[in-house]
mmCIF file of C-alpha atoms in Angstrom:
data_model
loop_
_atom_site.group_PDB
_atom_site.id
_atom_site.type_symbol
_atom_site.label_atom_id
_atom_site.label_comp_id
_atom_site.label_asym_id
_atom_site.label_seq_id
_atom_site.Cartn_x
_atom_site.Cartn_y
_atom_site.Cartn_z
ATOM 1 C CA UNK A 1 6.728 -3.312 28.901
ATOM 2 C CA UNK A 2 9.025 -0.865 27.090
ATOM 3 C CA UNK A 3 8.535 2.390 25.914
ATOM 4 C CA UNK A 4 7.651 1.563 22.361
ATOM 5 C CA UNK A 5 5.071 -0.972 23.817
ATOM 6 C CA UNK A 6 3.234 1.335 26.324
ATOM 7 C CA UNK A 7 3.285 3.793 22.677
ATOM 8 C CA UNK A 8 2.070 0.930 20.891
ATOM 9 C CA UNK A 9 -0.765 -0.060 23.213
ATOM 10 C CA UNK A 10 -1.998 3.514 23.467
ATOM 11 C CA UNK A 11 -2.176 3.989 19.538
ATOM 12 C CA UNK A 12 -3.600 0.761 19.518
ATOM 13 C CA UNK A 13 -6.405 1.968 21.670
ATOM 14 C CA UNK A 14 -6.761 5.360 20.058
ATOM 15 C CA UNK A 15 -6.936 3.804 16.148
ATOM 16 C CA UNK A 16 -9.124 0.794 16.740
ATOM 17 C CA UNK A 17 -11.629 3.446 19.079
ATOM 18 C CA UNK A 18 -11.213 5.499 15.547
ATOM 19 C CA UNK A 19 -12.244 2.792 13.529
ATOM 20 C CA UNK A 20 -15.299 1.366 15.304
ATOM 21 C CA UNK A 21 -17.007 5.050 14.993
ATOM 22 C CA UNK A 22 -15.444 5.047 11.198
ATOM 23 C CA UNK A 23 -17.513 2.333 10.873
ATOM 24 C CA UNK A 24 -20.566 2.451 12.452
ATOM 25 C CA UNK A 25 -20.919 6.396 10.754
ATOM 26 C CA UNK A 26 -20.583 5.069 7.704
ATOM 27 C CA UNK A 27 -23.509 1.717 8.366
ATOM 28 C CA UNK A 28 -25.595 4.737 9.695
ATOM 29 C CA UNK A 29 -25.303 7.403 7.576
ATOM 30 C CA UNK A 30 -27.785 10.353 9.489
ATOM 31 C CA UNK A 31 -25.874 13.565 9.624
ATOM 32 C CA UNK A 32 -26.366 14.512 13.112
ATOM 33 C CA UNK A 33 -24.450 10.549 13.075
ATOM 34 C CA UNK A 34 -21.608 11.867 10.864
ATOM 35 C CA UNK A 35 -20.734 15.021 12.642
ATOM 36 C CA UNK A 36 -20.599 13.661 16.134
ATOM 37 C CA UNK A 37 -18.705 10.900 14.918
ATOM 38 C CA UNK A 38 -16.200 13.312 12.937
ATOM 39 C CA UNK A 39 -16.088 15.573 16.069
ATOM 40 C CA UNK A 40 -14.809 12.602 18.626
ATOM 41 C CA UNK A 41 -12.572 11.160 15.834
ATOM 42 C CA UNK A 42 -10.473 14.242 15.685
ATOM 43 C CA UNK A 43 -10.487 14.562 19.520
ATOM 44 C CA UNK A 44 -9.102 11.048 19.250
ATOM 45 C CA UNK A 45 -6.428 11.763 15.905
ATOM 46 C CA UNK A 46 -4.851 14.513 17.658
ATOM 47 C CA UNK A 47 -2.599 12.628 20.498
ATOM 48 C CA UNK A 48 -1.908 10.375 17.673
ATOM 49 C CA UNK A 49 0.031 12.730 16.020
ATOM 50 C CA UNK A 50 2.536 13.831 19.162
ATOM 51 C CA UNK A 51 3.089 9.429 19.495
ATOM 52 C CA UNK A 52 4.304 9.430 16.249
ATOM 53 C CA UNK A 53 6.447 12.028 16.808
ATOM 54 C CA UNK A 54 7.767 10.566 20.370
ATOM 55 C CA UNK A 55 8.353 7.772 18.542
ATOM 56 C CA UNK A 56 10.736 9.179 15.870
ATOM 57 C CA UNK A 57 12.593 11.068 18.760
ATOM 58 C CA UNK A 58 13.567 7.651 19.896
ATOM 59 C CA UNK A 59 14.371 6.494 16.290
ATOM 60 C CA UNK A 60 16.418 9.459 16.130
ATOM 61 C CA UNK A 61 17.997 8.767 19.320
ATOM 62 C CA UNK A 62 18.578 5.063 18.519
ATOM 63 C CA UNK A 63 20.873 3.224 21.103
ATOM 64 C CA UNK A 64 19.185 0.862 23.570
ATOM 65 C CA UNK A 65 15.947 2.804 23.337
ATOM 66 C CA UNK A 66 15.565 1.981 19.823
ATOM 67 C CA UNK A 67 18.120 -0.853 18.436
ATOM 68 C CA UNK A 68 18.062 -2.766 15.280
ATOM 69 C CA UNK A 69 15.297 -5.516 16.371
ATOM 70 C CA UNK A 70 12.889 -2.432 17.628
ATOM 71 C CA UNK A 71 13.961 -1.299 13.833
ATOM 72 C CA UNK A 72 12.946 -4.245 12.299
ATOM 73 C CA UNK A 73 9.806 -4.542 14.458
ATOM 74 C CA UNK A 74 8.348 -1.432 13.603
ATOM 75 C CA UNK A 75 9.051 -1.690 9.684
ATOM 76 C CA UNK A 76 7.679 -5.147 9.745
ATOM 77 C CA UNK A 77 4.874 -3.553 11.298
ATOM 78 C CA UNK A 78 4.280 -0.728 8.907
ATOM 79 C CA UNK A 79 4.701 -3.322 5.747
ATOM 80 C CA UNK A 80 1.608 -5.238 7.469
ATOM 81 C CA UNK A 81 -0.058 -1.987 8.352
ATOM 82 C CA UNK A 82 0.305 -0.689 4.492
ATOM 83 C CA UNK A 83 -1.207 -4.301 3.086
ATOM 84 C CA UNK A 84 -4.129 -4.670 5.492
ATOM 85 C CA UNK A 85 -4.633 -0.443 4.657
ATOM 86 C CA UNK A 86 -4.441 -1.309 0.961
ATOM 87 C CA UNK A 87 -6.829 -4.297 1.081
ATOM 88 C CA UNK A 88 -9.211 -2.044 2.822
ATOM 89 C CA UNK A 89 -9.071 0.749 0.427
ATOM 90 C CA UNK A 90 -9.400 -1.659 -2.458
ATOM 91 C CA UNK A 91 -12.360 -3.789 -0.661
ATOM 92 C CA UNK A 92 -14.265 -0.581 0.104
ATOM 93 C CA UNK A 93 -14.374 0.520 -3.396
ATOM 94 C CA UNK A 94 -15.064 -2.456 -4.967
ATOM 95 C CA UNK A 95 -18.226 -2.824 -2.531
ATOM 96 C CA UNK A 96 -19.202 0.492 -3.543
ATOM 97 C CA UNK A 97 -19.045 -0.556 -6.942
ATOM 98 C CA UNK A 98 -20.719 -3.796 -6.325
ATOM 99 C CA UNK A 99 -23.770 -1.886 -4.146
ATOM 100 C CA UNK A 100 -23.854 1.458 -6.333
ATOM 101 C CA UNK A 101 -23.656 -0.351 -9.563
ATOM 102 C CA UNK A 102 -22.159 0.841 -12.708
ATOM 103 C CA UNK A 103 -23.328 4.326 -14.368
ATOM 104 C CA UNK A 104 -24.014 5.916 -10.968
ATOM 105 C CA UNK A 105 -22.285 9.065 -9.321
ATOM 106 C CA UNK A 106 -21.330 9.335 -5.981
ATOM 107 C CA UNK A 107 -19.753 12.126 -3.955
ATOM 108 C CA UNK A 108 -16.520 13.024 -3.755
ATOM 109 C CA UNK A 109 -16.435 13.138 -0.004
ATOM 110 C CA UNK A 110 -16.930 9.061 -0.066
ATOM 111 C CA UNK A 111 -13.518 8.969 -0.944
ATOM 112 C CA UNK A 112 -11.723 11.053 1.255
ATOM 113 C CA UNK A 113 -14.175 8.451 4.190
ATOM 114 C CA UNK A 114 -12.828 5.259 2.058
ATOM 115 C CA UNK A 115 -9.254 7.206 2.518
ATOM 116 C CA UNK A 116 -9.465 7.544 6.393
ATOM 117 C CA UNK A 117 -11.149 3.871 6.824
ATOM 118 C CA UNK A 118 -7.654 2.881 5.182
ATOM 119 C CA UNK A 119 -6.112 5.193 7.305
ATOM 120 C CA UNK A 120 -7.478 3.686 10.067
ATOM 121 C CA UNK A 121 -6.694 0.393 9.617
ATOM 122 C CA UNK A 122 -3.383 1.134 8.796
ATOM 123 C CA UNK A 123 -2.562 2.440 12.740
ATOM 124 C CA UNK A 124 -4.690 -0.314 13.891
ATOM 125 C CA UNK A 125 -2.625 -3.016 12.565
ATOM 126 C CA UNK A 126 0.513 -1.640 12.665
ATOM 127 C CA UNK A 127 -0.031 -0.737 16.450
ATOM 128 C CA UNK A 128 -1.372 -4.230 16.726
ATOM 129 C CA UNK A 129 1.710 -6.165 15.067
ATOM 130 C CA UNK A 130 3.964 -4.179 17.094
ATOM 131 C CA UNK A 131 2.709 -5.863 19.694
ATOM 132 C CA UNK A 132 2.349 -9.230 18.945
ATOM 133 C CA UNK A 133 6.082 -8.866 17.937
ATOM 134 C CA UNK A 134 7.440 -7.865 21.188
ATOM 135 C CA UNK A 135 5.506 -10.744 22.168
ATOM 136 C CA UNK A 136 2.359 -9.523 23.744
ATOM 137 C CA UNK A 137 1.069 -6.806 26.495
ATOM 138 C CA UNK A 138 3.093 -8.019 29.721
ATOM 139 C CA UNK A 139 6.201 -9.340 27.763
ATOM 140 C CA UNK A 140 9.574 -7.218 26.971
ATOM 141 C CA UNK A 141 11.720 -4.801 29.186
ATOM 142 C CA UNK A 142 10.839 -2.381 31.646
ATOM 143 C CA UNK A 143 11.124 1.511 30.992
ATOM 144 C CA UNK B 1 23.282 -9.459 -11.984
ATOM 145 C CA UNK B 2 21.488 -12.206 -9.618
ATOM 146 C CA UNK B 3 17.874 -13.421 -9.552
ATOM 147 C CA UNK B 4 16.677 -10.736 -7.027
ATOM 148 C CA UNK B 5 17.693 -7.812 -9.732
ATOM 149 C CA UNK B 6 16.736 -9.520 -13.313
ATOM 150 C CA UNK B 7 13.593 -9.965 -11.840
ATOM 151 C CA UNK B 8 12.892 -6.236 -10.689
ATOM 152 C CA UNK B 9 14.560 -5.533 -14.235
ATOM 153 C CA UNK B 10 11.444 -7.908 -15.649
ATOM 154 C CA UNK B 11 9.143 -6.520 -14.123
ATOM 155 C CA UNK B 12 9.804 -2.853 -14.207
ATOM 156 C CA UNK B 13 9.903 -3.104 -18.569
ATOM 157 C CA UNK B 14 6.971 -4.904 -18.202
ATOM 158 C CA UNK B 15 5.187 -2.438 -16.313
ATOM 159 C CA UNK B 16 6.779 0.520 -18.010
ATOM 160 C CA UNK B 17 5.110 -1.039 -21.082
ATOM 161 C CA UNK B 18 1.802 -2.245 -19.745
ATOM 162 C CA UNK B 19 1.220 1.717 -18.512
ATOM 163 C CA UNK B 20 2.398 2.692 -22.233
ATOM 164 C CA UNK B 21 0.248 0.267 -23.369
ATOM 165 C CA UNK B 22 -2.480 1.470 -20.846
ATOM 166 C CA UNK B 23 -2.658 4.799 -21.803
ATOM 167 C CA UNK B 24 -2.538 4.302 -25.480
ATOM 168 C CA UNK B 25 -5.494 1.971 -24.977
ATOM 169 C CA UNK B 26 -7.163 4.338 -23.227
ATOM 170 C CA UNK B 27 -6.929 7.748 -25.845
ATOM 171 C CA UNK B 28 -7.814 4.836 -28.709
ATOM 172 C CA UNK B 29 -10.477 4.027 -27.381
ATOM 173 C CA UNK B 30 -11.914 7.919 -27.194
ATOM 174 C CA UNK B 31 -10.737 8.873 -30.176
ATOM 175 C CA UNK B 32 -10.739 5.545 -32.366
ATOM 176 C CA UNK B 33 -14.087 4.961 -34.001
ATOM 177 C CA UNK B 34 -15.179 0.725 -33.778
ATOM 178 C CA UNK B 35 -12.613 -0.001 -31.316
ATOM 179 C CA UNK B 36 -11.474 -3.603 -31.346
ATOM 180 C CA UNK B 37 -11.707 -4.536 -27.598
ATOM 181 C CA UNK B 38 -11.480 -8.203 -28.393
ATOM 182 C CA UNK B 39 -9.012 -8.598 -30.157
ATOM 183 C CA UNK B 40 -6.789 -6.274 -28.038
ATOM 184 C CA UNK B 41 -7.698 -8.029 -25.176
ATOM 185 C CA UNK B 42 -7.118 -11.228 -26.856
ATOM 186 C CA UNK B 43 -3.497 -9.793 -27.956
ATOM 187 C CA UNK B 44 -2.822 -8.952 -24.108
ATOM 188 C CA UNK B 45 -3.437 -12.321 -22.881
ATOM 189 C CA UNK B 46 -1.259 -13.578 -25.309
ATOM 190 C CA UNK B 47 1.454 -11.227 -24.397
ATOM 191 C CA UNK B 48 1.204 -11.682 -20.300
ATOM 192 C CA UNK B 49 1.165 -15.766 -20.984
ATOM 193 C CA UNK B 50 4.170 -14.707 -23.373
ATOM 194 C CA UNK B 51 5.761 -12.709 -20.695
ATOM 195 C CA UNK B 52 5.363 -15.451 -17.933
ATOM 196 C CA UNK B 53 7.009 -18.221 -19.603
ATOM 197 C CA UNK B 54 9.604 -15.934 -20.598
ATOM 198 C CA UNK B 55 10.500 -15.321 -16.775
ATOM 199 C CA UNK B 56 10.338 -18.817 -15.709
ATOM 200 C CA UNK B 57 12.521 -19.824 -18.425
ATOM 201 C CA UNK B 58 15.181 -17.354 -17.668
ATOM 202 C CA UNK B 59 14.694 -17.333 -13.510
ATOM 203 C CA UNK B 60 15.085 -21.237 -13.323
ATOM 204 C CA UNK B 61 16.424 -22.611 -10.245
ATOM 205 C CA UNK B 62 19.362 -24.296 -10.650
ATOM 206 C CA UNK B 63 20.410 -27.142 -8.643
ATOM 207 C CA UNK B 64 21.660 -26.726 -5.389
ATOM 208 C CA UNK B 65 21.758 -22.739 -5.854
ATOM 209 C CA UNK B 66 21.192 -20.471 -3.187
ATOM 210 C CA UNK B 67 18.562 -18.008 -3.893
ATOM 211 C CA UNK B 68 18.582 -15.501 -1.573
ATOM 212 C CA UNK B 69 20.636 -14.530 2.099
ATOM 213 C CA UNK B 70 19.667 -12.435 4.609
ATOM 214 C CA UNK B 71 20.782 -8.794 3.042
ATOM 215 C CA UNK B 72 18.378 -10.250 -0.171
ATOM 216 C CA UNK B 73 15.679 -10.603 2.654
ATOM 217 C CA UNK B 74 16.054 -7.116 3.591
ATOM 218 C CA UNK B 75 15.793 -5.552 0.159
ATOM 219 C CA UNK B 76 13.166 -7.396 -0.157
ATOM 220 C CA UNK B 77 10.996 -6.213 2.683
ATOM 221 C CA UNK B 78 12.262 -2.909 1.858
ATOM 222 C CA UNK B 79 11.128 -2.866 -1.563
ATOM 223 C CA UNK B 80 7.508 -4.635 -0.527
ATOM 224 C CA UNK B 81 7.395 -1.471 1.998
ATOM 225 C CA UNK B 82 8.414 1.149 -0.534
ATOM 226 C CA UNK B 83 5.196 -0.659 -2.844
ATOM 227 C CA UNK B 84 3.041 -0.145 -0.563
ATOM 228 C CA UNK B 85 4.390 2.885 0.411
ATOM 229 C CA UNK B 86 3.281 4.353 -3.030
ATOM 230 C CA UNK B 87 0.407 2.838 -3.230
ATOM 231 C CA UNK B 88 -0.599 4.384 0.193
ATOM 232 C CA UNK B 89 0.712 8.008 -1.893
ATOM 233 C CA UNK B 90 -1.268 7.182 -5.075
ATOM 234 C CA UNK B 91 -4.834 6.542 -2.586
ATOM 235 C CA UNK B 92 -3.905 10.080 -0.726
ATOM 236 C CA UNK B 93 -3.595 11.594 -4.461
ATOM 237 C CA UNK B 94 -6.907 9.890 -5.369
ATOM 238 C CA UNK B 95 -8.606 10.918 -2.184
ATOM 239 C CA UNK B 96 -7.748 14.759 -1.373
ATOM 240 C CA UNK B 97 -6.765 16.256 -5.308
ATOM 241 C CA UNK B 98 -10.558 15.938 -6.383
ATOM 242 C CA UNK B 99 -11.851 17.572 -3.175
ATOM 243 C CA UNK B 100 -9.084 20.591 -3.784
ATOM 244 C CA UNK B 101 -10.076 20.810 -7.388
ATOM 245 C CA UNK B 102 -14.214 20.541 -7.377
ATOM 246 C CA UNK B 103 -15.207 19.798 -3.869
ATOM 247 C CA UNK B 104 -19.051 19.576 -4.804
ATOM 248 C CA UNK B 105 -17.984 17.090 -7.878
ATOM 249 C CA UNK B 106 -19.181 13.436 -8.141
ATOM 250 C CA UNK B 107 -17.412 10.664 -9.476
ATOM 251 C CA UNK B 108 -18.622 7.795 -11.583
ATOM 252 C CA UNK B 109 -18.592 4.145 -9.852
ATOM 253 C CA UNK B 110 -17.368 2.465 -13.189
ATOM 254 C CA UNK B 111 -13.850 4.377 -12.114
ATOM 255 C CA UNK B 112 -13.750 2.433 -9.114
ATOM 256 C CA UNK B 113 -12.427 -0.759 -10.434
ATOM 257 C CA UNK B 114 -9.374 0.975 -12.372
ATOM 258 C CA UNK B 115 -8.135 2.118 -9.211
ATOM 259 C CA UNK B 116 -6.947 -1.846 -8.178
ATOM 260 C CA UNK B 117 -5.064 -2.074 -11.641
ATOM 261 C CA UNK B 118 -3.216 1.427 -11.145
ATOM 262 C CA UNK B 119 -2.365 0.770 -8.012
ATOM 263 C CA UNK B 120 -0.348 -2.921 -8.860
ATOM 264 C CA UNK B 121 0.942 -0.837 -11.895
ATOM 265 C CA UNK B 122 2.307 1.154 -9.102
ATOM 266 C CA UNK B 123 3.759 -1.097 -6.714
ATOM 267 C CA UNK B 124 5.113 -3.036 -9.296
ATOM 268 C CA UNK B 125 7.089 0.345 -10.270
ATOM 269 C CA UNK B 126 7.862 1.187 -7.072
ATOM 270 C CA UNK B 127 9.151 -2.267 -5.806
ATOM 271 C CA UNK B 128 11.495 -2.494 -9.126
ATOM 272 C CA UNK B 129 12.767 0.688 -8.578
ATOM 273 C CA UNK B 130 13.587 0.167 -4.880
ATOM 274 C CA UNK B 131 15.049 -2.912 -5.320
ATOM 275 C CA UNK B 132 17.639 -2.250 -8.220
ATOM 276 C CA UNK B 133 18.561 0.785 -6.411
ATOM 277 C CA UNK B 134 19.261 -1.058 -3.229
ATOM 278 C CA UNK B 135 21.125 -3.610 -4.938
ATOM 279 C CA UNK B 136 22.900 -0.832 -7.084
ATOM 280 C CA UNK B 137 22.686 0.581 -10.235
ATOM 281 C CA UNK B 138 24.027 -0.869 -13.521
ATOM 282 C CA UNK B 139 26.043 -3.994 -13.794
ATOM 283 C CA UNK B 140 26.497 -4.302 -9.637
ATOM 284 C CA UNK B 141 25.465 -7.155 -7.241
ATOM 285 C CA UNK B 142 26.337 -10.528 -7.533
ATOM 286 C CA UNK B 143 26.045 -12.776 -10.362
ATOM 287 C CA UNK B 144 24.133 -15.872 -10.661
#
């Protein structure tokens, strides 16, 4: 497992942890629900921020830590990240609309939880396709 | 010019007009008294079935012809991630400005299905854009 892979596997961990609580506060609904859930999801966001940035040292870096196949790995792996984020995004307002109904108003604040459900989904797959392209957990070089 | 670029060049006129279109559509309809929704939308399905077998007529195969290589790949991708890219961009915008502006505001549901339509307006932009750039402005690339 290379360096990019352990990265991978740990973001992988992080956003799909993220995304079960994203999901589960939004089928529950109760305050108290929300806040605890917001509270351990930005516990969790934060070392995803500092992997992304490890991660664009090595880009920076380039050579054999990152070379043109770990390139076109991780863009593949955005472009599938970005569609299943999209779909998402799209899906979850079109529910709305379909359980709401026309000629209702909802809060404003159901967006910005649509927005991070995307968000989500986005590091989930991308993290996830990574993966699969290096050809799974105990494949690829050592680091 | 080759296939990859008249086809970007297609489709960003197209959307250019279908957002001029768009937002014409949209003040007539608040500012227009009796409205003629069907025959405008009659008029745009005429115009997209218009459009269509306009582009297969002029992006027919020929025999034998090679449509795209591996660099054509690569724009490609790069233009599908530059799409989606925006898209991504246009949902932050949609998300976070209303909270900034009125934070205690509600939106109406019947926006909700708009959003999908902007959004393809979008990529289709973006993904024109980023391709004839890539390939090079003007009258560069390859010819076909």
């Amino acid at each position: 497992m290379n360096k990019l892979q352990k990265i991978a596997l740990f973001n992988l961990c992080l956003a799909a942890t993220c995304l079960l609580i994203k999901l589960l506060s939004l089928l529950i609904g109760d305050p108290p629900v929300k806040l605890a859930a917001s509270i351990i999801m930005l516990i969790l966001y934060l070392p995803l921020i500092p992997s992304y940035f490890y991660r664009l040292k090595l880009a920076i870096q380039g050579g054999s830590k990152y070379d043109e196949r770990d390139k076109s790995i991780h863009t593949t792996a955005a472009l599938y990240g970005l569609m299943v984020a999209f779909s998402v995004f799209f899906l979850a307002t079109l529910l709305t609309f379909l359980i709401v109904g026309p000629g209702v108003e909802i809060k404003i604040g159901l967006m910005l939880g649509i927005f991070i459900l995307g968000a989500m989904s986005f590091f989930t797959t991308e993290s996830a396709v990574v993966l699969v392209r290096y050809g799974g957990i105990c494949k690829g070089e050592q680091s | 010019m080759n296939r990859q670029q008249k086809i970007a060049l297609i489709v960003l006129i197209v959307s250019l007009l279908g957002m001029f279109l768009g937002i014409t559509l949209t003040l007539m309809k608040y500012y227009v008294p009796d409205f003629p929704k069907g025959i405008i939308a009659f008029g745009g399905f005429i115009l997209s079935i218009g459009v269509l077998i306009f582009m297969s007529r002029i992006l027919k195969k020929k025999n034998g012809e090679v449509i795209s290589d591996e660099r054509d790949q690569q724009i490609e991708k790069n233009a599908y991630l530059a799409g989606f890219g925006s898209v991504y961009l246009l949902v932050i915008v949609v998300s976070y400005l209303p909270i900034g502006i009125a934070p205690e505001a509600k939106i109406p549901t019947q926006w909700f299905p708009f959003l999908f339509p902007i959004a393809v307006l979008c990529q289709c932009l973006a993904m024109s854009i980023s391709t004839l750039i890539q390939y090079g402005r003007g009258a560069k690339g390859e010819k076909s």
